[in-house]
GROMACS .gro file of C-alpha atoms in nm:
model
  210
    1MET     CA    1  -0.838   6.664  -1.904
    2GLY     CA    2  -0.801   6.666  -1.525
    3LYS     CA    3  -1.036   6.795  -1.260
    4LEU     CA    4  -0.983   6.949  -0.915
    5THR     CA    5  -1.219   6.892  -0.623
    6ILE     CA    6  -1.172   7.175  -0.373
    7LYS     CA    7  -1.229   7.135   0.001
    8THR     CA    8  -1.170   7.350   0.306
    9GLN     CA    9  -1.225   7.249   0.667
   10GLY     CA   10  -1.359   6.916   0.544
   11ASN     CA   11  -1.631   7.071   0.325
   12GLN     CA   12  -1.633   7.060  -0.054
   13VAL     CA   13  -1.659   7.415  -0.185
   14GLY     CA   14  -1.602   7.368  -0.555
   15GLU     CA   15  -1.496   7.162  -0.853
   16VAL     CA   16  -1.288   7.290  -1.143
   17ASP     CA   17  -1.220   7.139  -1.485
   18LEU     CA   18  -0.864   7.210  -1.591
   19LYS     CA   19  -0.811   7.365  -1.933
   20LEU     CA   20  -0.518   7.373  -2.171
   21GLY     CA   21  -0.261   7.638  -2.092
   22GLU     CA   22  -0.215   7.809  -1.756
   23MET     CA   23  -0.459   7.841  -1.466
   24THR     CA   24  -0.353   8.055  -1.170
   25ILE     CA   25  -0.442   7.976  -0.808
   26GLY     CA   26  -0.455   8.232  -0.529
   27ARG     CA   27  -0.648   8.472  -0.310
   28ASP     CA   28  -0.673   8.737  -0.582
   29PRO     CA   29  -1.020   8.738  -0.746
   30ALA     CA   30  -0.843   8.766  -1.081
   31CYS     CA   31  -0.702   8.413  -1.039
   32ASP     CA   32  -0.857   8.133  -1.240
   33ILE     CA   33  -0.902   7.936  -0.915
   34GLU     CA   34  -0.977   8.176  -0.630
   35LEU     CA   35  -0.918   8.052  -0.274
   36LYS     CA   36  -1.108   8.301  -0.060
   37ASP     CA   37  -1.082   8.416   0.301
   38ASP     CA   38  -0.752   8.248   0.386
   39LYS     CA   39  -0.462   8.488   0.447
   40SER     CA   40  -0.214   8.202   0.437
   41VAL     CA   41  -0.287   8.184   0.062
   42SER     CA   42  -0.084   8.431  -0.144
   43LYS     CA   43  -0.261   8.653  -0.395
   44GLN     CA   44  -0.079   8.472  -0.676
   45HIS     CA   45   0.008   8.145  -0.505
   46ALA     CA   46   0.058   7.878  -0.774
   47VAL     CA   47  -0.011   7.797  -1.138
   48ILE     CA   48  -0.119   7.478  -1.311
   49LYS     CA   49   0.011   7.432  -1.665
   50THR     CA   50  -0.166   7.178  -1.886
   51VAL     CA   51  -0.022   7.047  -2.213
   52GLY     CA   52  -0.217   6.765  -2.377
   53ARG     CA   53  -0.324   6.537  -2.092
   54LYS     CA   54  -0.035   6.633  -1.864
   55SER     CA   55  -0.080   6.894  -1.590
   56THR     CA   56   0.202   7.039  -1.378
   57ILE     CA   57   0.166   7.264  -1.072
   58GLU     CA   58   0.429   7.526  -0.990
   59ASP     CA   59   0.457   7.738  -0.678
   60LEU     CA   60   0.486   8.111  -0.756
   61GLY     CA   61   0.718   8.198  -0.466
   62SER     CA   62   0.433   8.191  -0.214
   63THR     CA   63   0.499   8.278   0.150
   64ASN     CA   64   0.354   7.960   0.299
   65GLY     CA   65   0.428   7.715   0.022
   66THR     CA   66   0.246   7.460  -0.193
   67PHE     CA   67   0.233   7.099  -0.081
   68ILE     CA   68   0.150   6.762  -0.234
   69ASP     CA   69   0.017   6.576   0.068
   70ILE     CA   70   0.290   6.662   0.325
   71GLU     CA   71   0.576   6.739   0.086
   72ARG     CA   72   0.649   7.100  -0.003
   73ILE     CA   73   0.709   7.136  -0.377
   74GLU     CA   74   0.825   7.396  -0.622
   75ARG     CA   75   0.711   7.205  -0.929
   76HIS     CA   76   0.523   6.875  -0.955
   77GLU     CA   77   0.363   6.677  -1.237
   78LEU     CA   78   0.014   6.589  -1.115
   79ARG     CA   79  -0.098   6.229  -1.093
   80HIS     CA   80  -0.441   6.083  -1.035
   81GLY     CA   81  -0.524   6.105  -0.664
   82ASP     CA   82  -0.271   6.378  -0.572
   83THR     CA   83  -0.390   6.621  -0.304
   84ILE     CA   84  -0.259   6.977  -0.334
   85ILE     CA   85  -0.245   7.162  -0.001
   86ILE     CA   86  -0.256   7.542  -0.014
   87GLY     CA   87  -0.327   7.706   0.320
   88GLU     CA   88  -0.644   7.550   0.460
   89TYR     CA   89  -0.752   7.431   0.116
   90GLU     CA   90  -0.721   7.080  -0.027
   91LEU     CA   91  -0.739   7.043  -0.405
   92ARG     CA   92  -0.769   6.678  -0.508
   93TYR     CA   93  -0.659   6.605  -0.863
   94ARG     CA   94  -0.836   6.346  -1.075
   95ASP     CA   95  -0.732   6.240  -1.424
   96VAL     CA   96  -1.041   6.048  -1.523
   97ILE     CA   97  -1.249   5.956  -1.824
   98GLU     CA   98  -1.605   5.836  -1.855
   99LEU     CA   99  -1.676   5.530  -2.066
  100ASP     CA  100  -2.018   5.502  -2.225
  101LYS     CA  101  -2.157   5.231  -2.449
  102PRO     CA  102  -2.205   5.345  -2.809
  103ALA     CA  103  -2.540   5.318  -2.981
  104SER     CA  104  -2.431   4.998  -3.157
  105GLY     CA  105  -2.194   4.728  -3.044
  106ASN     CA  106  -2.040   4.694  -2.702
  107ARG     CA  107  -1.725   4.902  -2.741
  108PRO     CA  108  -1.722   5.190  -2.488
  109ALA     CA  109  -1.667   5.543  -2.612
  110ALA     CA  110  -1.448   5.788  -2.423
  111ARG     CA  111  -1.517   6.151  -2.341
  112SER     CA  112  -1.231   6.336  -2.176
  113ALA     CA  113  -1.456   6.601  -2.021
  114SER     CA  114  -1.652   6.364  -1.799
  115VAL     CA  115  -1.593   6.174  -1.478
  116THR     CA  116  -1.603   5.823  -1.340
  117SER     CA  117  -1.595   5.710  -0.978
  118GLN     CA  118  -1.255   5.629  -0.836
  119GLU     CA  119  -1.348   5.270  -0.762
  120ASN     CA  120  -1.398   5.212  -1.136
  121THR     CA  121  -1.056   5.354  -1.219
  122ARG     CA  122  -0.790   5.107  -1.331
  123ILE     CA  123  -0.439   5.240  -1.295
  124ILE     CA  124  -0.212   5.119  -1.572
  125THR     CA  125   0.100   4.963  -1.423
  126ALA     CA  126   0.260   4.820  -1.738
  127HIS     CA  127   0.306   4.969  -2.082
  128ALA     CA  128   0.134   4.825  -2.385
  129GLN     CA  129   0.284   4.816  -2.732
  130LEU     CA  130   0.176   4.814  -3.094
  131ILE     CA  131   0.321   4.556  -3.331
  132ALA     CA  132   0.304   4.621  -3.706
  133VAL     CA  133   0.156   4.301  -3.849
  134GLU     CA  134   0.099   4.418  -4.206
  135GLY     CA  135   0.237   4.688  -4.432
  136ARG     CA  136   0.567   4.864  -4.496
  137ASP     CA  137   0.669   4.869  -4.130
  138LYS     CA  138   0.581   4.504  -4.063
  139GLY     CA  139   0.754   4.379  -3.749
  140LYS     CA  140   0.805   4.728  -3.605
  141SER     CA  141   0.720   4.775  -3.236
  142VAL     CA  142   0.575   5.099  -3.097
  143PRO     CA  143   0.580   5.110  -2.713
  144LEU     CA  144   0.296   5.314  -2.563
  145VAL     CA  145   0.502   5.471  -2.286
  146LYS     CA  146   0.401   5.834  -2.336
  147GLU     CA  147   0.082   6.008  -2.231
  148GLU     CA  148   0.016   6.059  -2.603
  149THR     CA  149   0.146   5.845  -2.890
  150VAL     CA  150   0.097   5.977  -3.244
  151LEU     CA  151   0.091   5.748  -3.548
  152ASP     CA  152   0.165   5.959  -3.855
  153ASN     CA  153  -0.072   5.951  -4.151
  154PRO     CA  154   0.087   6.160  -4.432
  155GLY     CA  155  -0.164   6.380  -4.607
  156LYS     CA  156  -0.434   6.296  -4.355
  157ASN     CA  157  -0.495   6.320  -3.981
  158PRO     CA  158  -0.282   6.102  -3.751
  159ALA     CA  159  -0.407   5.844  -3.502
  160ARG     CA  160  -0.358   5.955  -3.142
  161ILE     CA  161  -0.346   5.708  -2.853
  162TYR     CA  162  -0.380   5.850  -2.503
  163ARG     CA  163  -0.262   5.660  -2.196
  164THR     CA  164  -0.526   5.725  -1.929
  165ALA     CA  165  -0.626   5.587  -1.591
  166GLU     CA  166  -0.896   5.382  -1.765
  167GLY     CA  167  -0.675   5.236  -2.037
  168TYR     CA  168  -0.554   5.330  -2.385
  169VAL     CA  169  -0.794   5.553  -2.580
  170LEU     CA  170  -0.774   5.595  -2.958
  171HIS     CA  171  -0.876   5.923  -3.123
  172ALA     CA  172  -0.892   5.974  -3.500
  173GLN     CA  173  -1.089   6.159  -3.765
  174THR     CA  174  -1.352   5.986  -3.977
  175GLY     CA  175  -1.326   5.977  -4.354
  176PRO     CA  176  -1.148   5.819  -4.652
  177GLY     CA  177  -0.784   5.750  -4.576
  178GLU     CA  178  -0.822   5.828  -4.205
  179PRO     CA  179  -0.712   5.578  -3.935
  180ARG     CA  180  -0.942   5.282  -3.873
  181LEU     CA  181  -0.996   5.041  -3.585
  182ASN     CA  182  -1.071   4.677  -3.667
  183ASP     CA  183  -1.154   4.787  -4.024
  184ARG     CA  184  -1.413   5.039  -3.902
  185PRO     CA  185  -1.407   5.419  -3.860
  186VAL     CA  186  -1.309   5.543  -3.515
  187GLN     CA  187  -1.611   5.671  -3.324
  188ALA     CA  188  -1.621   6.043  -3.244
  189GLY     CA  189  -1.497   6.108  -2.892
  190GLY     CA  190  -1.251   5.818  -2.898
  191LEU     CA  191  -1.263   5.448  -2.820
  192LEU     CA  192  -1.113   5.247  -2.538
  193LEU     CA  193  -0.875   4.991  -2.687
  194GLU     CA  194  -0.865   4.621  -2.606
  195SER     CA  195  -0.583   4.371  -2.644
  196GLY     CA  196  -0.569   4.236  -3.000
  197ASP     CA  197  -0.730   4.541  -3.160
  198ILE     CA  198  -0.602   4.626  -3.510
  199ILE     CA  199  -0.532   4.992  -3.585
  200GLU     CA  200  -0.474   5.076  -3.951
  201VAL     CA  201  -0.281   5.393  -4.035
  202ALA     CA  202  -0.133   5.486  -4.374
  203GLY     CA  203  -0.150   5.128  -4.503
  204THR     CA  204   0.013   4.973  -4.197
  205LYS     CA  205  -0.186   4.758  -3.956
  206TYR     CA  206  -0.081   4.757  -3.590
  207GLN     CA  207  -0.198   4.503  -3.332
  208LEU     CA  208  -0.229   4.612  -2.970
  209ASN     CA  209  -0.062   4.394  -2.710
  210LEU     CA  210  -0.158   4.470  -2.350
   0.00000   0.00000   0.00000
């Protein structure tokens, strides 16, 4: 999930974790993100709508407008590094994930609610793909072009692969018949994938090609 760092007159005044659904922005204290003491901010100025890992900001017919950097927008899908300008406030959007080493092995775990520094962020410029190397769908290619790719697992929980600023992160439940990574259960909180990894779902094994 994304995060907003809020500044006014060059000073950081807050930090907000975005949540699923709608979060309103404005001068009204009832807003989810209140921007105080600036009359150029409308009472109900804008709204951020978050579905999965995608967040979109919409202007609510404000008097003075909502801007991404210097461009006035009505609706905009937020990307890592975008700066939202509302009145004298700057809201910098970060779509980040913290990678920690698990207790065993050297595969980093992923937690969507935490933060890394920008200099450690690797922006993905090319799409990866999964190639079915064993099973009923052998030879099938699954391009990872969406923010979330779901691999169906009839009767069980699916495997979900999220395309993040850090890389491709696999989430799955643990248990008999659930998706596995390199013939092992997927660690709680998700795992950052590496080229050549084998994901097994519903009897089909997919190899990741980065």
